[in-house]
mmCIF file with all atom_site columns, C-alpha atoms in Angstrom:
data_model
loop_
_atom_site.group_PDB
_atom_site.id
_atom_site.type_symbol
_atom_site.label_atom_id
_atom_site.label_alt_id
_atom_site.label_comp_id
_atom_site.label_asym_id
_atom_site.label_entity_id
_atom_site.label_seq_id
_atom_site.pdbx_PDB_ins_code
_atom_site.Cartn_x
_atom_site.Cartn_y
_atom_site.Cartn_z
_atom_site.occupancy
_atom_site.B_iso_or_equiv
_atom_site.pdbx_formal_charge
_atom_site.auth_seq_id
_atom_site.auth_comp_id
_atom_site.auth_asym_id
_atom_site.auth_atom_id
_atom_site.pdbx_PDB_model_num
ATOM 1   C CA . GLY S 1 1   ? 110.400 87.503  108.047 1.00 0.00 ? 9   GLY S CA 1
ATOM 2   C CA . GLU S 1 2   ? 110.044 90.517  110.341 1.00 0.00 ? 10  GLU S CA 1
ATOM 3   C CA . ASN S 1 3   ? 107.056 90.697  112.693 1.00 0.00 ? 11  ASN S CA 1
ATOM 4   C CA . VAL S 1 4   ? 106.149 93.991  114.556 1.00 0.00 ? 12  VAL S CA 1
ATOM 5   C CA . GLU S 1 5   ? 103.923 94.050  117.587 1.00 0.00 ? 13  GLU S CA 1
ATOM 6   C CA . GLN S 1 6   ? 102.379 97.378  118.783 1.00 0.00 ? 14  GLN S CA 1
ATOM 7   C CA . HIS S 1 7   ? 100.676 98.281  122.046 1.00 0.00 ? 15  HIS S CA 1
ATOM 8   C CA . PRO S 1 8   ? 98.126  99.590  123.087 1.00 0.00 ? 16  PRO S CA 1
ATOM 9   C CA . SER S 1 9   ? 95.655  99.284  120.466 1.00 0.00 ? 17  SER S CA 1
ATOM 10  C CA . THR S 1 10  ? 93.711  102.304 121.848 1.00 0.00 ? 18  THR S CA 1
ATOM 11  C CA . LEU S 1 11  ? 94.891  105.037 123.921 1.00 0.00 ? 19  LEU S CA 1
ATOM 12  C CA . SER S 1 12  ? 92.840  108.122 125.538 1.00 0.00 ? 20  SER S CA 1
ATOM 13  C CA . VAL S 1 13  ? 94.659  110.908 127.290 1.00 0.00 ? 21  VAL S CA 1
ATOM 14  C CA . GLN S 1 14  ? 93.615  114.256 128.512 1.00 0.00 ? 22  GLN S CA 1
ATOM 15  C CA . GLU S 1 15  ? 94.797  117.394 126.507 1.00 0.00 ? 23  GLU S CA 1
ATOM 16  C CA . GLY S 1 16  ? 98.249  118.351 127.852 1.00 0.00 ? 24  GLY S CA 1
ATOM 17  C CA . ASP S 1 17  ? 99.097  114.813 129.118 1.00 0.00 ? 25  ASP S CA 1
ATOM 18  C CA . SER S 1 18  ? 101.710 112.570 127.591 1.00 0.00 ? 26  SER S CA 1
ATOM 19  C CA . ALA S 1 19  ? 101.126 109.554 125.392 1.00 0.00 ? 27  ALA S CA 1
ATOM 20  C CA . VAL S 1 20  ? 103.538 106.539 124.942 1.00 0.00 ? 28  VAL S CA 1
ATOM 21  C CA . ILE S 1 21  ? 103.154 103.791 122.320 1.00 0.00 ? 29  ILE S CA 1
ATOM 22  C CA . LYS S 1 22  ? 105.280 100.871 122.325 1.00 0.00 ? 30  LYS S CA 1
ATOM 23  C CA . CYS S 1 23  ? 106.474 98.425  119.682 1.00 0.00 ? 31  CYS S CA 1
ATOM 24  C CA . THR S 1 24  ? 108.577 95.267  119.528 1.00 0.00 ? 32  THR S CA 1
ATOM 25  C CA . TYR S 1 25  ? 110.263 93.758  116.557 1.00 0.00 ? 33  TYR S CA 1
ATOM 26  C CA . SER S 1 26  ? 111.689 90.268  115.878 1.00 0.00 ? 34  SER S CA 1
ATOM 27  C CA . ASP S 1 27  ? 114.487 90.583  113.117 1.00 0.00 ? 35  ASP S CA 1
ATOM 28  C CA . SER S 1 28  ? 117.664 91.810  114.741 1.00 0.00 ? 36  SER S CA 1
ATOM 29  C CA . ALA S 1 29  ? 118.907 92.904  111.324 1.00 0.00 ? 37  ALA S CA 1
ATOM 30  C CA . SER S 1 30  ? 116.220 95.712  111.147 1.00 0.00 ? 38  SER S CA 1
ATOM 31  C CA . ASN S 1 31  ? 117.947 99.047  111.170 1.00 0.00 ? 39  ASN S CA 1
ATOM 32  C CA . TYR S 1 32  ? 115.356 101.630 110.376 1.00 0.00 ? 40  TYR S CA 1
ATOM 33  C CA . PHE S 1 33  ? 112.383 102.416 112.474 1.00 0.00 ? 41  PHE S CA 1
ATOM 34  C CA . PRO S 1 34  ? 109.758 105.055 111.299 1.00 0.00 ? 42  PRO S CA 1
ATOM 35  C CA . TRP S 1 35  ? 106.552 106.142 113.011 1.00 0.00 ? 43  TRP S CA 1
ATOM 36  C CA . TYR S 1 36  ? 103.499 107.189 110.835 1.00 0.00 ? 44  TYR S CA 1
ATOM 37  C CA . LYS S 1 37  ? 100.308 109.182 111.737 1.00 0.00 ? 45  LYS S CA 1
ATOM 38  C CA . GLN S 1 38  ? 97.136  108.382 109.774 1.00 0.00 ? 46  GLN S CA 1
ATOM 39  C CA . GLU S 1 39  ? 94.006  110.580 109.777 1.00 0.00 ? 47  GLU S CA 1
ATOM 40  C CA . LEU S 1 40  ? 90.769  109.336 108.699 1.00 0.00 ? 48  LEU S CA 1
ATOM 41  C CA . GLY S 1 41  ? 90.626  109.088 104.817 1.00 0.00 ? 49  GLY S CA 1
ATOM 42  C CA . LYS S 1 42  ? 94.316  110.004 104.475 1.00 0.00 ? 50  LYS S CA 1
ATOM 43  C CA . GLY S 1 43  ? 97.561  108.062 103.806 1.00 0.00 ? 51  GLY S CA 1
ATOM 44  C CA . PRO S 1 44  ? 100.096 107.481 106.497 1.00 0.00 ? 52  PRO S CA 1
ATOM 45  C CA . GLN S 1 45  ? 102.219 110.659 107.231 1.00 0.00 ? 53  GLN S CA 1
ATOM 46  C CA . LEU S 1 46  ? 105.786 110.223 108.515 1.00 0.00 ? 54  LEU S CA 1
ATOM 47  C CA . ILE S 1 47  ? 106.338 112.048 111.757 1.00 0.00 ? 55  ILE S CA 1
ATOM 48  C CA . ILE S 1 48  ? 109.639 110.836 113.033 1.00 0.00 ? 56  ILE S CA 1
ATOM 49  C CA . ASP S 1 49  ? 112.021 108.060 112.310 1.00 0.00 ? 57  ASP S CA 1
ATOM 50  C CA . ILE S 1 50  ? 115.197 106.574 113.881 1.00 0.00 ? 58  ILE S CA 1
ATOM 51  C CA . ARG S 1 51  ? 118.079 104.466 112.666 1.00 0.00 ? 59  ARG S CA 1
ATOM 52  C CA . SER S 1 52  ? 119.642 101.623 114.725 1.00 0.00 ? 60  SER S CA 1
ATOM 53  C CA . ASN S 1 53  ? 123.007 103.649 115.328 1.00 0.00 ? 61  ASN S CA 1
ATOM 54  C CA . VAL S 1 54  ? 120.907 106.172 117.488 1.00 0.00 ? 62  VAL S CA 1
ATOM 55  C CA . GLY S 1 55  ? 119.165 105.477 120.783 1.00 0.00 ? 63  GLY S CA 1
ATOM 56  C CA . GLU S 1 56  ? 116.919 108.442 120.882 1.00 0.00 ? 64  GLU S CA 1
ATOM 57  C CA . LYS S 1 57  ? 115.580 111.211 118.537 1.00 0.00 ? 65  LYS S CA 1
ATOM 58  C CA . LYS S 1 58  ? 113.461 114.213 119.341 1.00 0.00 ? 66  LYS S CA 1
ATOM 59  C CA . ASP S 1 59  ? 111.431 116.747 117.208 1.00 0.00 ? 67  ASP S CA 1
ATOM 60  C CA . GLN S 1 60  ? 109.541 119.315 119.305 1.00 0.00 ? 68  GLN S CA 1
ATOM 61  C CA . ARG S 1 61  ? 106.807 117.345 121.240 1.00 0.00 ? 69  ARG S CA 1
ATOM 62  C CA . ILE S 1 62  ? 107.585 114.007 119.619 1.00 0.00 ? 70  ILE S CA 1
ATOM 63  C CA . ALA S 1 63  ? 110.471 111.700 120.592 1.00 0.00 ? 71  ALA S CA 1
ATOM 64  C CA . VAL S 1 64  ? 111.352 108.033 119.751 1.00 0.00 ? 72  VAL S CA 1
ATOM 65  C CA . THR S 1 65  ? 113.585 105.724 121.716 1.00 0.00 ? 73  THR S CA 1
ATOM 66  C CA . LEU S 1 66  ? 115.222 102.452 120.569 1.00 0.00 ? 74  LEU S CA 1
ATOM 67  C CA . ASN S 1 67  ? 116.529 99.627  122.631 1.00 0.00 ? 75  ASN S CA 1
ATOM 68  C CA . LYS S 1 68  ? 118.360 97.330  120.108 1.00 0.00 ? 76  LYS S CA 1
ATOM 69  C CA . THR S 1 69  ? 119.103 94.721  122.814 1.00 0.00 ? 77  THR S CA 1
ATOM 70  C CA . ALA S 1 70  ? 115.555 94.358  123.830 1.00 0.00 ? 78  ALA S CA 1
ATOM 71  C CA . LYS S 1 71  ? 114.417 94.924  120.164 1.00 0.00 ? 79  LYS S CA 1
ATOM 72  C CA . HIS S 1 72  ? 111.771 97.494  121.092 1.00 0.00 ? 80  HIS S CA 1
ATOM 73  C CA . PHE S 1 73  ? 111.125 101.140 120.324 1.00 0.00 ? 81  PHE S CA 1
ATOM 74  C CA . SER S 1 74  ? 108.688 103.676 121.662 1.00 0.00 ? 82  SER S CA 1
ATOM 75  C CA . LEU S 1 75  ? 106.973 106.915 120.584 1.00 0.00 ? 83  LEU S CA 1
ATOM 76  C CA . HIS S 1 76  ? 106.432 109.643 123.147 1.00 0.00 ? 84  HIS S CA 1
ATOM 77  C CA . ILE S 1 77  ? 104.169 112.599 122.648 1.00 0.00 ? 85  ILE S CA 1
ATOM 78  C CA . THR S 1 78  ? 104.165 115.382 125.327 1.00 0.00 ? 86  THR S CA 1
ATOM 79  C CA . GLU S 1 79  ? 101.755 118.159 125.858 1.00 0.00 ? 87  GLU S CA 1
ATOM 80  C CA . THR S 1 80  ? 99.178  116.360 123.642 1.00 0.00 ? 88  THR S CA 1
ATOM 81  C CA . GLN S 1 81  ? 96.616  118.406 121.663 1.00 0.00 ? 89  GLN S CA 1
ATOM 82  C CA . PRO S 1 82  ? 93.205  117.513 120.114 1.00 0.00 ? 90  PRO S CA 1
ATOM 83  C CA . GLU S 1 83  ? 94.962  117.428 116.699 1.00 0.00 ? 91  GLU S CA 1
ATOM 84  C CA . ASP S 1 84  ? 97.138  114.726 117.768 1.00 0.00 ? 92  ASP S CA 1
ATOM 85  C CA . SER S 1 85  ? 94.047  112.361 117.643 1.00 0.00 ? 93  SER S CA 1
ATOM 86  C CA . ALA S 1 86  ? 94.710  109.826 114.809 1.00 0.00 ? 94  ALA S CA 1
ATOM 87  C CA . VAL S 1 87  ? 95.980  106.336 114.417 1.00 0.00 ? 95  VAL S CA 1
ATOM 88  C CA . TYR S 1 88  ? 99.670  105.886 114.822 1.00 0.00 ? 96  TYR S CA 1
ATOM 89  C CA . PHE S 1 89  ? 101.694 103.099 113.219 1.00 0.00 ? 97  PHE S CA 1
ATOM 90  C CA . CYS S 1 90  ? 105.164 101.891 113.940 1.00 0.00 ? 98  CYS S CA 1
ATOM 91  C CA . ALA S 1 91  ? 107.216 100.080 111.404 1.00 0.00 ? 99  ALA S CA 1
ATOM 92  C CA . ALA S 1 92  ? 110.584 98.186  111.007 1.00 0.00 ? 100 ALA S CA 1
ATOM 93  C CA . SER S 1 93  ? 112.718 97.959  107.936 1.00 0.00 ? 101 SER S CA 1
ATOM 94  C CA . ASN S 1 94  ? 115.901 96.030  106.661 1.00 0.00 ? 102 ASN S CA 1
ATOM 95  C CA . PRO S 1 95  ? 116.243 97.824  104.344 1.00 0.00 ? 103 PRO S CA 1
ATOM 96  C CA . GLY S 1 96  ? 113.467 99.377  102.289 1.00 0.00 ? 104 GLY S CA 1
ATOM 97  C CA . GLN S 1 97  ? 110.622 96.830  103.019 1.00 0.00 ? 105 GLN S CA 1
ATOM 98  C CA . LEU S 1 98  ? 108.581 98.266  105.842 1.00 0.00 ? 106 LEU S CA 1
ATOM 99  C CA . THR S 1 99  ? 106.717 95.811  108.168 1.00 0.00 ? 107 THR S CA 1
ATOM 100 C CA . PHE S 1 100 ? 103.988 97.727  110.046 1.00 0.00 ? 108 PHE S CA 1
ATOM 101 C CA . GLY S 1 101 ? 102.591 97.267  113.530 1.00 0.00 ? 109 GLY S CA 1
ATOM 102 C CA . SER S 1 102 ? 98.738  96.999  113.896 1.00 0.00 ? 110 SER S CA 1
ATOM 103 C CA . GLY S 1 103 ? 98.210  100.550 114.861 1.00 0.00 ? 111 GLY S CA 1
ATOM 104 C CA . THR S 1 104 ? 97.199  102.553 117.870 1.00 0.00 ? 112 THR S CA 1
ATOM 105 C CA . GLN S 1 105 ? 94.006  104.795 117.859 1.00 0.00 ? 113 GLN S CA 1
ATOM 106 C CA . LEU S 1 106 ? 95.035  107.781 120.029 1.00 0.00 ? 114 LEU S CA 1
ATOM 107 C CA . THR S 1 107 ? 92.248  110.075 121.249 1.00 0.00 ? 115 THR S CA 1
ATOM 108 C CA . VAL S 1 108 ? 93.163  113.217 123.054 1.00 0.00 ? 116 VAL S CA 1
ATOM 109 C CA . LEU S 1 109 ? 90.104  114.484 125.079 1.00 0.00 ? 117 LEU S CA 1
ATOM 110 C CA . PRO S 1 110 ? 89.651  118.271 125.567 1.00 0.00 ? 118 PRO S CA 1
ATOM 111 C CA . GLU L 2 1   ? 107.254 119.737 96.644  1.00 0.00 ? 2   GLU L CA 1
ATOM 112 C CA . ALA L 2 2   ? 104.093 117.915 95.351  1.00 0.00 ? 3   ALA L CA 1
ATOM 113 C CA . GLY L 2 3   ? 103.299 114.681 97.287  1.00 0.00 ? 4   GLY L CA 1
ATOM 114 C CA . VAL L 2 4   ? 102.457 111.254 95.843  1.00 0.00 ? 5   VAL L CA 1
ATOM 115 C CA . ALA L 2 5   ? 99.296  111.406 93.717  1.00 0.00 ? 6   ALA L CA 1
ATOM 116 C CA . GLN L 2 6   ? 96.955  108.477 93.443  1.00 0.00 ? 7   GLN L CA 1
ATOM 117 C CA . SER L 2 7   ? 93.711  108.017 91.438  1.00 0.00 ? 8   SER L CA 1
ATOM 118 C CA . PRO L 2 8   ? 90.978  107.183 91.615  1.00 0.00 ? 9   PRO L CA 1
ATOM 119 C CA . ARG L 2 9   ? 90.225  107.967 95.322  1.00 0.00 ? 10  ARG L CA 1
ATOM 120 C CA . TYR L 2 10  ? 87.393  105.456 95.394  1.00 0.00 ? 11  TYR L CA 1
ATOM 121 C CA . LYS L 2 11  ? 86.284  102.498 93.272  1.00 0.00 ? 12  LYS L CA 1
ATOM 122 C CA . ILE L 2 12  ? 83.335  100.060 93.654  1.00 0.00 ? 13  ILE L CA 1
ATOM 123 C CA . ILE L 2 13  ? 83.232  96.980  91.448  1.00 0.00 ? 14  ILE L CA 1
ATOM 124 C CA . GLU L 2 14  ? 81.604  93.562  91.491  1.00 0.00 ? 15  GLU L CA 1
ATOM 125 C CA . LYS L 2 15  ? 83.579  90.451  92.247  1.00 0.00 ? 16  LYS L CA 1
ATOM 126 C CA . ARG L 2 16  ? 85.284  88.925  89.267  1.00 0.00 ? 17  ARG L CA 1
ATOM 127 C CA . GLN L 2 17  ? 85.598  92.407  87.446  1.00 0.00 ? 18  GLN L CA 1
ATOM 128 C CA . SER L 2 18  ? 88.880  94.087  86.845  1.00 0.00 ? 19  SER L CA 1
ATOM 129 C CA . VAL L 2 19  ? 90.197  97.392  88.199  1.00 0.00 ? 20  VAL L CA 1
ATOM 130 C CA . ALA L 2 20  ? 93.388  99.442  87.908  1.00 0.00 ? 21  ALA L CA 1
ATOM 131 C CA . PHE L 2 21  ? 95.016  102.048 90.138  1.00 0.00 ? 22  PHE L CA 1
ATOM 132 C CA . TRP L 2 22  ? 97.431  104.739 89.133  1.00 0.00 ? 23  TRP L CA 1
ATOM 133 C CA . CYS L 2 23  ? 100.251 106.412 91.083  1.00 0.00 ? 24  CYS L CA 1
ATOM 134 C CA . ASN L 2 24  ? 102.598 109.266 90.410  1.00 0.00 ? 25  ASN L CA 1
ATOM 135 C CA . PRO L 2 25  ? 105.382 109.404 92.889  1.00 0.00 ? 26  PRO L CA 1
ATOM 136 C CA . ILE L 2 26  ? 107.294 112.311 94.246  1.00 0.00 ? 27  ILE L CA 1
ATOM 137 C CA . SER L 2 27  ? 109.528 113.860 91.352  1.00 0.00 ? 28  SER L CA 1
ATOM 138 C CA . GLY L 2 28  ? 112.995 112.279 91.499  1.00 0.00 ? 29  GLY L CA 1
ATOM 139 C CA . HIS L 2 29  ? 111.981 109.271 93.714  1.00 0.00 ? 30  HIS L CA 1
ATOM 140 C CA . ALA L 2 30  ? 113.591 106.254 92.385  1.00 0.00 ? 31  ALA L CA 1
ATOM 141 C CA . THR L 2 31  ? 111.896 103.676 94.681  1.00 0.00 ? 32  THR L CA 1
ATOM 142 C CA . LEU L 2 32  ? 108.098 103.066 94.438  1.00 0.00 ? 33  LEU L CA 1
ATOM 143 C CA . TYR L 2 33  ? 106.002 100.793 96.566  1.00 0.00 ? 34  TYR L CA 1
ATOM 144 C CA . TRP L 2 34  ? 102.474 99.479  96.614  1.00 0.00 ? 35  TRP L CA 1
ATOM 145 C CA . TYR L 2 35  ? 100.709 98.558  99.849  1.00 0.00 ? 36  TYR L CA 1
ATOM 146 C CA . GLN L 2 36  ? 97.462  96.942  100.758 1.00 0.00 ? 37  GLN L CA 1
ATOM 147 C CA . GLN L 2 37  ? 95.809  98.225  104.055 1.00 0.00 ? 38  GLN L CA 1
ATOM 148 C CA . ILE L 2 38  ? 92.752  96.253  105.108 1.00 0.00 ? 39  ILE L CA 1
ATOM 149 C CA . LEU L 2 39  ? 90.424  98.053  107.584 1.00 0.00 ? 40  LEU L CA 1
ATOM 150 C CA . GLY L 2 40  ? 91.910  98.127  111.094 1.00 0.00 ? 41  GLY L CA 1
ATOM 151 C CA . GLN L 2 41  ? 95.257  96.821  110.035 1.00 0.00 ? 42  GLN L CA 1
ATOM 152 C CA . GLY L 2 42  ? 98.608  98.424  109.200 1.00 0.00 ? 43  GLY L CA 1
ATOM 153 C CA . PRO L 2 43  ? 99.828  98.594  105.488 1.00 0.00 ? 44  PRO L CA 1
ATOM 154 C CA . LYS L 2 44  ? 101.206 95.377  103.920 1.00 0.00 ? 45  LYS L CA 1
ATOM 155 C CA . LEU L 2 45  ? 103.740 95.606  101.172 1.00 0.00 ? 46  LEU L CA 1
ATOM 156 C CA . LEU L 2 46  ? 102.593 94.160  97.836  1.00 0.00 ? 47  LEU L CA 1
ATOM 157 C CA . ILE L 2 47  ? 105.439 95.206  95.510  1.00 0.00 ? 48  ILE L CA 1
ATOM 158 C CA . GLN L 2 48  ? 108.644 97.340  95.385  1.00 0.00 ? 49  GLN L CA 1
ATOM 159 C CA . PHE L 2 49  ? 110.036 98.906  92.217  1.00 0.00 ? 50  PHE L CA 1
ATOM 160 C CA . GLN L 2 50  ? 113.495 100.478 91.962  1.00 0.00 ? 51  GLN L CA 1
ATOM 161 C CA . ASN L 2 51  ? 113.197 102.646 88.803  1.00 0.00 ? 52  ASN L CA 1
ATOM 162 C CA . ASN L 2 52  ? 111.453 100.464 86.361  1.00 0.00 ? 53  ASN L CA 1
ATOM 163 C CA . GLY L 2 53  ? 112.585 97.052  87.866  1.00 0.00 ? 54  GLY L CA 1
ATOM 164 C CA . VAL L 2 54  ? 110.869 94.892  90.455  1.00 0.00 ? 55  VAL L CA 1
ATOM 165 C CA . VAL L 2 55  ? 112.825 94.615  93.674  1.00 0.00 ? 56  VAL L CA 1
ATOM 166 C CA . ASP L 2 56  ? 110.520 92.486  95.663  1.00 0.00 ? 57  ASP L CA 1
ATOM 167 C CA . ASP L 2 57  ? 107.107 91.075  94.756  1.00 0.00 ? 58  ASP L CA 1
ATOM 168 C CA . SER L 2 58  ? 107.071 88.097  97.184  1.00 0.00 ? 59  SER L CA 1
ATOM 169 C CA . GLN L 2 59  ? 103.732 89.172  98.731  1.00 0.00 ? 60  GLN L CA 1
ATOM 170 C CA . LEU L 2 60  ? 101.897 90.034  95.481  1.00 0.00 ? 61  LEU L CA 1
ATOM 171 C CA . PRO L 2 61  ? 99.163  87.422  94.562  1.00 0.00 ? 62  PRO L CA 1
ATOM 172 C CA . LYS L 2 62  ? 100.476 86.980  91.153  1.00 0.00 ? 63  LYS L CA 1
ATOM 173 C CA . ASP L 2 63  ? 97.479  84.897  89.933  1.00 0.00 ? 64  ASP L CA 1
ATOM 174 C CA . ARG L 2 64  ? 95.241  88.071  90.033  1.00 0.00 ? 65  ARG L CA 1
ATOM 175 C CA . PHE L 2 65  ? 97.497  91.091  90.756  1.00 0.00 ? 66  PHE L CA 1
ATOM 176 C CA . SER L 2 66  ? 100.010 92.679  88.399  1.00 0.00 ? 67  SER L CA 1
ATOM 177 C CA . ALA L 2 67  ? 101.824 95.966  88.492  1.00 0.00 ? 68  ALA L CA 1
ATOM 178 C CA . GLU L 2 68  ? 104.326 97.930  86.194  1.00 0.00 ? 69  GLU L CA 1
ATOM 179 C CA . ARG L 2 69  ? 106.235 101.019 86.353  1.00 0.00 ? 70  ARG L CA 1
ATOM 180 C CA . LEU L 2 70  ? 107.088 102.107 82.734  1.00 0.00 ? 71  LEU L CA 1
ATOM 181 C CA . LYS L 2 71  ? 109.906 104.598 82.304  1.00 0.00 ? 72  LYS L CA 1
ATOM 182 C CA . GLY L 2 72  ? 110.461 104.547 85.934  1.00 0.00 ? 73  GLY L CA 1
ATOM 183 C CA . VAL L 2 73  ? 108.037 107.172 86.908  1.00 0.00 ? 74  VAL L CA 1
ATOM 184 C CA . ASP L 2 74  ? 104.302 106.497 87.042  1.00 0.00 ? 75  ASP L CA 1
ATOM 185 C CA . SER L 2 75  ? 102.931 103.121 88.153  1.00 0.00 ? 76  SER L CA 1
ATOM 186 C CA . THR L 2 76  ? 99.771  100.960 87.732  1.00 0.00 ? 77  THR L CA 1
ATOM 187 C CA . LEU L 2 77  ? 98.467  98.177  89.825  1.00 0.00 ? 78  LEU L CA 1
ATOM 188 C CA . LYS L 2 78  ? 95.675  95.892  88.505  1.00 0.00 ? 79  LYS L CA 1
ATOM 189 C CA . ILE L 2 79  ? 93.620  93.378  89.820  1.00 0.00 ? 80  ILE L CA 1
ATOM 190 C CA . GLN L 2 80  ? 91.717  90.655  87.683  1.00 0.00 ? 81  GLN L CA 1
ATOM 191 C CA . PRO L 2 81  ? 89.590  89.033  88.577  1.00 0.00 ? 82  PRO L CA 1
ATOM 192 C CA . ALA L 2 82  ? 88.793  90.745  91.910  1.00 0.00 ? 83  ALA L CA 1
ATOM 193 C CA . LYS L 2 83  ? 87.712  88.751  95.054  1.00 0.00 ? 84  LYS L CA 1
ATOM 194 C CA . LEU L 2 84  ? 85.694  89.992  97.963  1.00 0.00 ? 85  LEU L CA 1
ATOM 195 C CA . GLU L 2 85  ? 88.800  89.768  100.167 1.00 0.00 ? 86  GLU L CA 1
ATOM 196 C CA . ASP L 2 86  ? 90.488  92.494  97.997  1.00 0.00 ? 87  ASP L CA 1
ATOM 197 C CA . SER L 2 87  ? 88.347  95.166  99.483  1.00 0.00 ? 88  SER L CA 1
ATOM 198 C CA . ALA L 2 88  ? 90.948  97.537  101.191 1.00 0.00 ? 89  ALA L CA 1
ATOM 199 C CA . VAL L 2 89  ? 92.811  100.757 100.516 1.00 0.00 ? 90  VAL L CA 1
ATOM 200 C CA . TYR L 2 90  ? 95.569  100.514 98.059  1.00 0.00 ? 91  TYR L CA 1
ATOM 201 C CA . LEU L 2 91  ? 98.458  102.944 99.077  1.00 0.00 ? 92  LEU L CA 1
ATOM 202 C CA . CYS L 2 92  ? 101.338 103.929 96.845  1.00 0.00 ? 93  CYS L CA 1
ATOM 203 C CA . ALA L 2 93  ? 104.488 105.241 98.559  1.00 0.00 ? 94  ALA L CA 1
ATOM 204 C CA . SER L 2 94  ? 107.878 106.494 97.229  1.00 0.00 ? 95  SER L CA 1
ATOM 205 C CA . SER L 2 95  ? 111.383 107.187 98.474  1.00 0.00 ? 96  SER L CA 1
ATOM 206 C CA . LEU L 2 96  ? 114.472 108.881 97.059  1.00 0.00 ? 97  LEU L CA 1
ATOM 207 C CA . LYS L 2 97  ? 116.244 105.723 97.283  1.00 0.00 ? 98  LYS L CA 1
ATOM 208 C CA . GLU L 2 98  ? 115.927 102.280 98.756  1.00 0.00 ? 99  GLU L CA 1
ATOM 209 C CA . GLY L 2 99  ? 115.894 102.379 102.506 1.00 0.00 ? 100 GLY L CA 1
ATOM 210 C CA . GLY L 2 100 ? 115.072 106.089 102.642 1.00 0.00 ? 101 GLY L CA 1
ATOM 211 C CA . PRO L 2 101 ? 112.023 107.524 104.292 1.00 0.00 ? 102 PRO L CA 1
ATOM 212 C CA . GLN L 2 102 ? 108.733 106.466 102.561 1.00 0.00 ? 103 GLN L CA 1
ATOM 213 C CA . HIS L 2 103 ? 106.036 109.010 101.604 1.00 0.00 ? 104 HIS L CA 1
ATOM 214 C CA . PHE L 2 104 ? 102.569 107.877 101.095 1.00 0.00 ? 105 PHE L CA 1
ATOM 215 C CA . GLY L 2 105 ? 99.664  109.069 98.939  1.00 0.00 ? 106 GLY L CA 1
ATOM 216 C CA . ASP L 2 106 ? 96.157  109.115 100.217 1.00 0.00 ? 107 ASP L CA 1
ATOM 217 C CA . GLY L 2 107 ? 95.252  105.816 98.693  1.00 0.00 ? 108 GLY L CA 1
ATOM 218 C CA . THR L 2 108 ? 92.454  104.344 96.553  1.00 0.00 ? 109 THR L CA 1
ATOM 219 C CA . ARG L 2 109 ? 89.550  102.726 98.667  1.00 0.00 ? 110 ARG L CA 1
ATOM 220 C CA . LEU L 2 110 ? 88.323  99.619  96.760  1.00 0.00 ? 111 LEU L CA 1
ATOM 221 C CA . SER L 2 111 ? 85.013  98.102  97.588  1.00 0.00 ? 112 SER L CA 1
ATOM 222 C CA . ILE L 2 112 ? 84.057  94.706  96.090  1.00 0.00 ? 113 ILE L CA 1
ATOM 223 C CA . LEU L 2 113 ? 80.342  93.839  95.919  1.00 0.00 ? 114 LEU L CA 1
#
């Protein structure tokens, strides 16, 4: 089955700086890679996703890159704000069944 | 549009008791998923429904867990009897079709004493 590894497990940045979270996956057949943000007491919220036929996708301050050859994908958040503080999860899917990474606790320091 | 609704939000029971969770997906979403999220970990898929049929229940502990989705809309997940290791948040998600973006509810936090 699919295995997704996520790094780092914790990340602290100063407000305004950029944050990068990286994930690797094992199943070369995986073709859909979403990123979720989870705040305390809430369910995961989809923030951006990418499919295997695209190398990069951007939505305002958030971008995701995918390297199919190396089987890794990354989340980039620019101009971080305190409200970006949360746990972020990457996931891989082929198709439908999502396998999640172990999460990254992002803290944005004011 | 209204999101995925789950109830109850919290449940505390003793081991060996039974418990049930309810999920109402986003209107029109054919695919429904139940996940288990243990503290400090990512969600793990338990079961996937397409309309009212089971697509994948390979990771569902069938000796104690059961789920149904009657009429292809609402779904219930039951645990009987509960064990200490079942303490977790149970999340329901839905998508318009299989392989589509999944949208999660806020989950039911289960504590086993």
